[in-house]
Amino acid sequence: MGLDVTGYRAKIGVVVPSTNTVVEHDCALLAPHGVTFHVGRSYVEQPAMDDHETFMGLQKQINDSTAVALRDVMTTQPTHIMMGMSAPTFCNGVAGNEEFRRRVTEQVGGLPVTTGASACRAALEALGVKRIAVFSPYQPVADGWVDQYFGEAGFDVLQVTGLRIPSATAIAEVGPEQIVDVLRRIDGPEVEAIVQVGTNLSMIRVADQAEHWLGKPVIAINAATIWHTLRMAGFDDTWGDAGTLLRHH
């Protein structure tokens, strides 16, 4: 795959659900010079996720349309692929994430692929923490996937709190006040790090600020996924205001 004038270090192909409005913003926020991000969208016609049935329907829509989004983003001739979606990468635990990554890797001709689940795992390993609390915008079924994944990956999951957001688009409407309230509720002296999943939740700046008053790492999934993609590409760029992961690792 060829580089170009703007993406002279790397061109990252990114796939997001079509309802997602946060991943592109976060990629722009953290893009190093010479690294460009190019987004393909997995079409979602019905964004409701207010109960088990609609949430599972949303996941089916994303799964059914991801292959087309990957096809489209491959026309940019990317050097790496970043999956800017969360729940599908946690489904069925560690083995499910590996199968998801394998399918994507096969479709993109063997390019390096980063998923949200594997990026969060790598981030926690880099930080050297084991006891975690997690929060999500999801319904209970997906919180179970998250719990299973981190448990199988060797972490002590003290709790997973789902916000039960009613639609995929409404995730992006969750503001800092609600997030701060959740962080305070799920924190405790036994918690070594807090992880946020759900890529349409705007969290990078809040996570960075929260680390100062919580005194521990707060991992925003978009920060972790961008970090992991860049590290896989061999880049060691750092940022001073996007959390300890991107500042020191």
CSV table of N, CA and C in Angstrom, one decimal, residues 104-242:
chain,number,residue,atom,x,y,z
A,104,VAL,N,-11.3,-9.9,9.9
A,104,VAL,CA,-11.0,-8.6,9.3
A,104,VAL,C,-9.6,-8.6,8.6
A,105,THR,N,-8.7,-9.2,9.3
A,105,THR,CA,-7.3,-9.3,8.7
A,105,THR,C,-7.3,-10.1,7.4
A,106,GLU,N,-8.1,-11.1,7.3
A,106,GLU,CA,-8.3,-11.9,6.1
A,106,GLU,C,-8.9,-11.0,5.0
A,107,GLN,N,-9.9,-10.2,5.3
A,107,GLN,CA,-10.5,-9.4,4.3
A,107,GLN,C,-9.6,-8.2,3.8
A,108,VAL,N,-8.7,-7.7,4.7
A,108,VAL,CA,-7.9,-6.6,4.3
A,108,VAL,C,-6.5,-7.1,3.8
A,109,GLY,N,-6.4,-8.3,3.5
A,109,GLY,CA,-5.2,-8.8,2.9
A,109,GLY,C,-4.0,-8.9,3.8
A,110,GLY,N,-4.2,-9.1,5.1
A,110,GLY,CA,-3.1,-9.3,6.0
A,110,GLY,C,-2.6,-8.0,6.6
A,111,LEU,N,-3.2,-6.9,6.4
A,111,LEU,CA,-2.8,-5.6,7.0
A,111,LEU,C,-2.9,-5.7,8.6
A,112,PRO,N,-2.0,-5.0,9.3
A,112,PRO,CA,-2.2,-5.0,10.8
A,112,PRO,C,-3.6,-4.5,11.2
A,113,VAL,N,-4.2,-5.1,12.1
A,113,VAL,CA,-5.6,-4.7,12.5
A,113,VAL,C,-5.6,-4.5,14.0
A,114,THR,N,-6.1,-3.4,14.5
A,114,THR,CA,-6.3,-3.1,15.9
A,114,THR,C,-7.8,-3.2,16.2
A,115,THR,N,-8.2,-3.9,17.3
A,115,THR,CA,-9.6,-3.8,17.7
A,115,THR,C,-9.7,-3.1,19.1
A,116,GLY,N,-10.9,-2.7,19.4
A,116,GLY,CA,-11.0,-2.0,20.7
A,116,GLY,C,-10.7,-2.9,21.9
A,117,ALA,N,-11.1,-4.1,21.9
A,117,ALA,CA,-10.9,-5.0,23.0
A,117,ALA,C,-9.4,-5.3,23.1
A,118,SER,N,-8.7,-5.6,22.0
A,118,SER,CA,-7.3,-5.9,22.1
A,118,SER,C,-6.5,-4.7,22.5
A,119,ALA,N,-6.9,-3.5,22.1
A,119,ALA,CA,-6.2,-2.3,22.5
A,119,ALA,C,-6.3,-2.0,24.0
A,120,CYS,N,-7.5,-2.2,24.5
A,120,CYS,CA,-7.7,-2.0,26.0
A,120,CYS,C,-6.9,-3.0,26.8
A,121,ARG,N,-6.8,-4.2,26.3
A,121,ARG,CA,-6.0,-5.2,27.0
A,121,ARG,C,-4.5,-4.8,27.0
A,122,ALA,N,-4.0,-4.4,25.8
A,122,ALA,CA,-2.6,-4.0,25.7
A,122,ALA,C,-2.4,-2.8,26.6
A,123,ALA,N,-3.3,-1.9,26.7
A,123,ALA,CA,-3.2,-0.7,27.5
A,123,ALA,C,-3.0,-1.0,29.0
A,124,LEU,N,-3.9,-1.9,29.4
A,124,LEU,CA,-3.8,-2.3,30.8
A,124,LEU,C,-2.5,-3.1,31.1
A,125,GLU,N,-2.1,-3.9,30.2
A,125,GLU,CA,-0.8,-4.6,30.4
A,125,GLU,C,0.4,-3.6,30.4
A,126,ALA,N,0.3,-2.6,29.6
A,126,ALA,CA,1.4,-1.6,29.5
A,126,ALA,C,1.4,-0.8,30.9
A,127,LEU,N,0.2,-0.6,31.4
A,127,LEU,CA,0.1,0.2,32.7
A,127,LEU,C,0.4,-0.7,33.9
A,128,GLY,N,0.4,-2.0,33.7
A,128,GLY,CA,0.8,-3.0,34.8
A,128,GLY,C,-0.3,-3.1,35.9
A,129,VAL,N,-1.6,-3.0,35.5
A,129,VAL,CA,-2.7,-3.0,36.5
A,129,VAL,C,-3.5,-4.3,36.3
A,130,LYS,N,-4.1,-4.8,37.3
A,130,LYS,CA,-4.9,-6.0,37.2
A,130,LYS,C,-6.4,-5.8,37.7
A,131,ARG,N,-6.6,-5.0,38.7
A,131,ARG,CA,-7.9,-4.9,39.3
A,131,ARG,C,-8.6,-3.6,38.7
A,132,ILE,N,-9.7,-3.9,37.9
A,132,ILE,CA,-10.3,-2.8,37.1
A,132,ILE,C,-11.8,-2.7,37.4
A,133,ALA,N,-12.3,-1.5,37.1
A,133,ALA,CA,-13.7,-1.3,37.0
A,133,ALA,C,-14.0,-0.7,35.6
A,134,VAL,N,-15.1,-1.1,35.1
A,134,VAL,CA,-15.4,-0.8,33.7
A,134,VAL,C,-16.8,-0.1,33.6
A,135,PHE,N,-16.9,0.9,32.7
A,135,PHE,CA,-18.3,1.3,32.4
A,135,PHE,C,-18.5,1.4,30.9
A,136,SER,N,-19.8,1.3,30.5
A,136,SER,CA,-20.1,1.2,29.1
A,136,SER,C,-21.5,2.0,28.9
A,137,PRO,N,-21.8,2.2,27.6
A,137,PRO,CA,-23.2,2.7,27.4
A,137,PRO,C,-24.2,1.6,27.1
A,138,TYR,N,-23.8,0.3,27.4
A,138,TYR,CA,-24.5,-0.8,26.8
A,138,TYR,C,-25.7,-1.3,27.7
A,139,GLN,N,-26.4,-2.3,27.1
A,139,GLN,CA,-27.3,-3.1,27.8
A,139,GLN,C,-26.6,-4.3,28.5
A,140,PRO,N,-27.2,-5.0,29.4
A,140,PRO,CA,-26.5,-6.0,30.2
A,140,PRO,C,-25.8,-7.1,29.4
A,141,VAL,N,-26.4,-7.5,28.2
A,141,VAL,CA,-25.7,-8.6,27.5
A,141,VAL,C,-24.3,-8.2,27.1
A,142,ALA,N,-24.1,-7.0,26.6
A,142,ALA,CA,-22.8,-6.6,26.2
A,142,ALA,C,-21.9,-6.3,27.4
A,143,ASP,N,-22.4,-5.9,28.5
A,143,ASP,CA,-21.6,-5.8,29.7
A,143,ASP,C,-21.1,-7.1,30.1
A,144,GLY,N,-21.9,-8.2,29.9
A,144,GLY,CA,-21.4,-9.5,30.1
A,144,GLY,C,-20.3,-9.9,29.2
A,145,TRP,N,-20.3,-9.5,27.9
A,145,TRP,CA,-19.2,-9.7,27.0
A,145,TRP,C,-17.9,-9.1,27.5
A,146,VAL,N,-18.1,-7.8,27.9
A,146,VAL,CA,-16.9,-7.1,28.4
A,146,VAL,C,-16.3,-7.8,29.6
A,147,ASP,N,-17.1,-8.2,30.6
A,147,ASP,CA,-16.7,-8.8,31.8
A,147,ASP,C,-16.0,-10.1,31.4
A,148,GLN,N,-16.6,-10.9,30.5
A,148,GLN,CA,-15.9,-12.2,30.1
A,148,GLN,C,-14.6,-11.9,29.4
A,149,TYR,N,-14.5,-10.9,28.5
A,149,TYR,CA,-13.2,-10.7,27.8
A,149,TYR,C,-12.1,-10.3,28.8
A,150,PHE,N,-12.4,-9.3,29.7
A,150,PHE,CA,-11.3,-8.9,30.6
A,150,PHE,C,-10.9,-10.0,31.6
A,151,GLY,N,-11.9,-10.8,32.0
A,151,GLY,CA,-11.7,-11.9,32.9
A,151,GLY,C,-10.8,-12.9,32.3
A,152,GLU,N,-11.1,-13.3,31.0
A,152,GLU,CA,-10.3,-14.3,30.3
A,152,GLU,C,-8.9,-13.8,30.0
A,153,ALA,N,-8.8,-12.4,29.9
A,153,ALA,CA,-7.5,-11.8,29.6
A,153,ALA,C,-6.6,-11.7,30.8
A,154,GLY,N,-7.1,-12.1,32.0
A,154,GLY,CA,-6.3,-12.2,33.2
A,154,GLY,C,-6.5,-11.0,34.1
A,155,PHE,N,-7.6,-10.2,34.0
A,155,PHE,CA,-7.8,-9.1,34.8
A,155,PHE,C,-8.9,-9.4,35.9
A,156,ASP,N,-8.8,-8.8,37.0
A,156,ASP,CA,-9.8,-9.0,38.1
A,156,ASP,C,-10.9,-7.8,37.9
A,157,VAL,N,-12.0,-8.2,37.3
A,157,VAL,CA,-13.0,-7.2,37.0
A,157,VAL,C,-13.9,-7.0,38.2
A,158,LEU,N,-13.8,-5.9,38.9
A,158,LEU,CA,-14.5,-5.7,40.1
A,158,LEU,C,-16.0,-5.3,39.8
A,159,GLN,N,-16.2,-4.6,38.7
A,159,GLN,CA,-17.6,-4.3,38.3
A,159,GLN,C,-17.6,-3.8,36.9
A,160,VAL,N,-18.7,-4.0,36.2
A,160,VAL,CA,-19.0,-3.4,34.9
A,160,VAL,C,-20.4,-2.7,35.0
A,161,THR,N,-20.4,-1.5,34.8
A,161,THR,CA,-21.6,-0.6,34.9
A,161,THR,C,-22.0,-0.2,33.5
A,162,GLY,N,-23.2,-0.5,33.2
A,162,GLY,CA,-23.8,-0.1,31.9
A,162,GLY,C,-24.7,1.1,32.1
A,163,LEU,N,-24.6,2.1,31.2
A,163,LEU,CA,-25.4,3.3,31.3
A,163,LEU,C,-26.8,3.1,30.6
A,164,ARG,N,-27.0,2.0,29.9
A,164,ARG,CA,-28.3,1.7,29.2
A,164,ARG,C,-28.8,2.9,28.4
A,165,ILE,N,-27.9,3.4,27.5
A,165,ILE,CA,-28.2,4.5,26.6
A,165,ILE,C,-29.3,4.0,25.6
A,166,PRO,N,-30.3,4.8,25.3
A,166,PRO,CA,-31.4,4.2,24.5
A,166,PRO,C,-31.1,4.1,23.0
A,167,SER,N,-30.1,4.8,22.5
A,167,SER,CA,-29.8,4.6,21.0
A,167,SER,C,-28.4,4.8,20.8
A,168,ALA,N,-27.9,4.3,19.6
A,168,ALA,CA,-26.5,4.4,19.3
A,168,ALA,C,-26.1,5.9,19.1
A,169,THR,N,-26.9,6.7,18.6
A,169,THR,CA,-26.6,8.1,18.4
A,169,THR,C,-26.6,8.9,19.7
A,170,ALA,N,-27.4,8.5,20.7
A,170,ALA,CA,-27.5,9.1,22.0
A,170,ALA,C,-26.3,8.9,22.8
A,171,ILE,N,-25.5,7.9,22.5
A,171,ILE,CA,-24.3,7.7,23.3
A,171,ILE,C,-23.4,9.0,23.2
A,172,ALA,N,-23.4,9.6,22.1
A,172,ALA,CA,-22.5,10.8,21.9
A,172,ALA,C,-23.1,12.0,22.7
A,173,GLU,N,-24.3,11.9,23.2
A,173,GLU,CA,-24.9,13.0,24.0
A,173,GLU,C,-24.6,13.0,25.4
A,174,VAL,N,-23.9,11.9,25.9
A,174,VAL,CA,-23.5,11.8,27.3
A,174,VAL,C,-22.5,12.8,27.6
A,175,GLY,N,-22.8,13.7,28.6
A,175,GLY,CA,-21.9,14.7,28.9
A,175,GLY,C,-20.9,14.5,30.1
A,176,PRO,N,-20.0,15.4,30.3
A,176,PRO,CA,-19.0,15.2,31.3
A,176,PRO,C,-19.6,15.0,32.7
A,177,GLU,N,-20.7,15.7,33.0
A,177,GLU,CA,-21.2,15.6,34.4
A,177,GLU,C,-21.7,14.2,34.7
A,178,GLN,N,-22.3,13.6,33.7
A,178,GLN,CA,-22.8,12.2,33.9
A,178,GLN,C,-21.6,11.2,34.0
A,179,ILE,N,-20.6,11.5,33.2
A,179,ILE,CA,-19.4,10.6,33.3
A,179,ILE,C,-18.7,10.7,34.6
A,180,VAL,N,-18.5,11.9,35.1
A,180,VAL,CA,-17.9,12.2,36.4
A,180,VAL,C,-18.6,11.5,37.5
A,181,ASP,N,-19.9,11.5,37.4
A,181,ASP,CA,-20.8,10.9,38.4
A,181,ASP,C,-20.5,9.4,38.4
A,182,VAL,N,-20.5,8.8,37.2
A,182,VAL,CA,-20.2,7.3,37.1
A,182,VAL,C,-18.8,7.0,37.6
A,183,LEU,N,-17.8,7.8,37.2
A,183,LEU,CA,-16.5,7.5,37.7
A,183,LEU,C,-16.4,7.5,39.2
A,184,ARG,N,-17.0,8.4,39.9
A,184,ARG,CA,-17.0,8.5,41.3
A,184,ARG,C,-17.7,7.3,41.9
A,185,ARG,N,-18.8,6.8,41.3
A,185,ARG,CA,-19.5,5.7,41.8
A,185,ARG,C,-18.8,4.4,41.7
A,186,ILE,N,-18.1,4.2,40.6
A,186,ILE,CA,-17.4,2.9,40.4
A,186,ILE,C,-16.0,2.8,41.0
A,187,ASP,N,-15.4,4.0,41.4
A,187,ASP,CA,-14.1,4.0,41.9
A,187,ASP,C,-14.1,3.4,43.4
A,188,GLY,N,-12.9,3.0,43.8
A,188,GLY,CA,-12.8,2.5,45.2
A,188,GLY,C,-11.3,2.3,45.4
A,189,PRO,N,-10.9,2.1,46.6
A,189,PRO,CA,-9.5,1.9,46.9
A,189,PRO,C,-8.9,0.6,46.3
A,190,GLU,N,-9.7,-0.4,46.0
A,190,GLU,CA,-9.3,-1.6,45.4
A,190,GLU,C,-9.1,-1.5,43.9
A,191,VAL,N,-9.7,-0.5,43.3
A,191,VAL,CA,-9.6,-0.3,41.9
A,191,VAL,C,-8.3,0.3,41.4
A,192,GLU,N,-7.6,-0.4,40.6
A,192,GLU,CA,-6.3,0.1,40.1
A,192,GLU,C,-6.4,1.0,38.8
A,193,ALA,N,-7.5,0.7,38.1
A,193,ALA,CA,-7.7,1.5,36.8
A,193,ALA,C,-9.1,1.4,36.5
A,194,ILE,N,-9.6,2.4,35.8
A,194,ILE,CA,-11.0,2.4,35.3
A,194,ILE,C,-10.9,2.4,33.7
A,195,VAL,N,-11.8,1.6,33.1
A,195,VAL,CA,-11.8,1.5,31.7
A,195,VAL,C,-13.2,1.9,31.2
A,196,GLN,N,-13.2,2.7,30.1
A,196,GLN,CA,-14.5,3.1,29.5
A,196,GLN,C,-14.5,2.4,28.1
A,197,VAL,N,-15.6,1.8,27.8
A,197,VAL,CA,-15.8,1.2,26.5
A,197,VAL,C,-17.0,1.8,25.8
A,198,GLY,N,-17.1,1.6,24.5
A,198,GLY,CA,-18.2,2.3,23.7
A,198,GLY,C,-17.6,3.5,23.0
A,199,THR,N,-17.3,3.3,21.7
A,199,THR,CA,-16.5,4.3,21.0
A,199,THR,C,-17.2,5.6,20.6
A,200,ASN,N,-18.5,5.6,20.8
A,200,ASN,CA,-19.3,6.9,20.5
A,200,ASN,C,-19.4,7.7,21.7
A,201,LEU,N,-18.8,7.4,22.8
A,201,LEU,CA,-18.8,8.2,24.0
A,201,LEU,C,-17.6,9.0,24.1
A,202,SER,N,-17.8,10.4,24.2
A,202,SER,CA,-16.6,11.3,24.2
A,202,SER,C,-16.0,11.3,25.5
A,203,MET,N,-14.7,10.8,25.6
A,203,MET,CA,-14.1,10.5,26.9
A,203,MET,C,-12.7,10.9,27.0
A,204,ILE,N,-12.0,11.2,26.0
A,204,ILE,CA,-10.5,11.3,26.1
A,204,ILE,C,-10.1,12.5,27.0
A,205,ARG,N,-10.7,13.6,26.9
A,205,ARG,CA,-10.4,14.8,27.7
A,205,ARG,C,-10.8,14.5,29.1
A,206,VAL,N,-12.0,14.0,29.3
A,206,VAL,CA,-12.6,13.7,30.7
A,206,VAL,C,-11.7,12.7,31.4
A,207,ALA,N,-11.2,11.7,30.7
A,207,ALA,CA,-10.4,10.7,31.3
A,207,ALA,C,-9.1,11.3,31.7
A,208,ASP,N,-8.5,12.1,30.9
A,208,ASP,CA,-7.2,12.8,31.3
A,208,ASP,C,-7.4,13.6,32.6
A,209,GLN,N,-8.5,14.4,32.6
A,209,GLN,CA,-8.7,15.2,33.8
A,209,GLN,C,-9.0,14.4,35.0
A,210,ALA,N,-9.8,13.3,34.8
A,210,ALA,CA,-10.2,12.4,36.0
A,210,ALA,C,-9.0,11.7,36.6
A,211,GLU,N,-8.0,11.4,35.8
A,211,GLU,CA,-6.8,10.8,36.4
A,211,GLU,C,-6.2,11.7,37.5
A,212,HIS,N,-6.3,13.0,37.4
A,212,HIS,CA,-5.7,13.9,38.4
A,212,HIS,C,-6.4,13.8,39.7
A,213,TRP,N,-7.7,13.7,39.7
A,213,TRP,CA,-8.4,13.7,41.0
A,213,TRP,C,-8.7,12.3,41.5
A,214,LEU,N,-8.6,11.3,40.6
A,214,LEU,CA,-8.8,9.9,41.0
A,214,LEU,C,-7.4,9.3,41.5
A,215,GLY,N,-6.4,9.8,40.9
A,215,GLY,CA,-5.0,9.3,41.2
A,215,GLY,C,-4.7,7.9,40.7
A,216,LYS,N,-5.3,7.6,39.5
A,216,LYS,CA,-5.1,6.3,38.9
A,216,LYS,C,-5.4,6.4,37.4
A,217,PRO,N,-5.0,5.5,36.6
A,217,PRO,CA,-5.3,5.5,35.1
A,217,PRO,C,-6.8,5.4,34.8
A,218,VAL,N,-7.2,6.2,33.9
A,218,VAL,CA,-8.6,6.1,33.3
A,218,VAL,C,-8.4,5.9,31.8
A,219,ILE,N,-8.8,4.7,31.3
A,219,ILE,CA,-8.6,4.4,29.9
A,219,ILE,C,-9.8,4.6,29.1
A,220,ALA,N,-9.8,5.6,28.2
A,220,ALA,CA,-10.8,5.8,27.2
A,220,ALA,C,-10.5,4.9,26.0
A,221,ILE,N,-11.5,4.1,25.6
A,221,ILE,CA,-11.3,3.1,24.5
A,221,ILE,C,-10.8,3.8,23.3
A,222,ASN,N,-11.2,5.0,22.9
A,222,ASN,CA,-10.7,5.6,21.7
A,222,ASN,C,-9.2,5.9,21.8
A,223,ALA,N,-8.8,6.4,23.0
A,223,ALA,CA,-7.4,6.7,23.2
A,223,ALA,C,-6.6,5.5,23.1
A,224,ALA,N,-7.1,4.4,23.7
A,224,ALA,CA,-6.4,3.1,23.7
A,224,ALA,C,-6.2,2.6,22.3
A,225,THR,N,-7.3,2.7,21.5
A,225,THR,CA,-7.3,2.1,20.2
A,225,THR,C,-6.4,2.9,19.3
A,226,ILE,N,-6.4,4.2,19.4
A,226,ILE,CA,-5.5,5.0,18.6
A,226,ILE,C,-4.0,4.8,19.0
A,227,TRP,N,-3.8,4.7,20.3
A,227,TRP,CA,-2.5,4.4,20.9
A,227,TRP,C,-1.9,3.1,20.3
A,228,HIS,N,-2.8,2.1,20.4
A,228,HIS,CA,-2.4,0.7,20.0
A,228,HIS,C,-2.1,0.7,18.5
A,229,THR,N,-2.9,1.3,17.7
A,229,THR,CA,-2.7,1.4,16.3
A,229,THR,C,-1.4,2.0,15.9
A,230,LEU,N,-1.1,3.1,16.6
A,230,LEU,CA,0.2,3.9,16.3
A,230,LEU,C,1.4,3.1,16.8
A,231,ARG,N,1.3,2.4,17.9
A,231,ARG,CA,2.4,1.6,18.4
A,231,ARG,C,2.6,0.4,17.5
A,232,MET,N,1.6,-0.2,17.0
A,232,MET,CA,1.7,-1.3,16.1
A,232,MET,C,2.4,-0.8,14.8
A,233,ALA,N,2.2,0.4,14.4
A,233,ALA,CA,2.8,1.0,13.2
A,233,ALA,C,4.2,1.4,13.5
A,234,GLY,N,4.7,1.3,14.7
A,234,GLY,CA,6.1,1.6,15.0
A,234,GLY,C,6.3,3.1,15.4
A,235,PHE,N,5.2,3.8,15.7
A,235,PHE,CA,5.4,5.3,16.1
A,235,PHE,C,5.3,5.4,17.6
A,236,ASP,N,6.2,6.3,18.1
A,236,ASP,CA,6.2,6.5,19.6
A,236,ASP,C,5.8,7.9,20.0
A,237,ASP,N,5.0,8.6,19.2
A,237,ASP,CA,4.5,9.9,19.5
A,237,ASP,C,3.8,9.9,20.8
A,238,THR,N,3.9,11.0,21.6
A,238,THR,CA,3.2,11.1,22.9
A,238,THR,C,2.3,12.4,22.9
A,239,TRP,N,1.4,12.4,23.8
A,239,TRP,CA,0.5,13.6,24.0
A,239,TRP,C,0.5,13.9,25.5
A,240,GLY,N,0.4,15.2,25.8
A,240,GLY,CA,0.5,15.6,27.2
A,240,GLY,C,-0.9,15.7,27.9
A,241,ASP,N,-1.9,15.7,27.1
A,241,ASP,CA,-3.3,16.0,27.7
A,241,ASP,C,-4.3,14.9,27.3
A,242,ALA,N,-3.9,13.7,27.1
A,242,ALA,CA,-4.8,12.7,26.7
A,242,ALA,C,-4.7,11.4,27.5
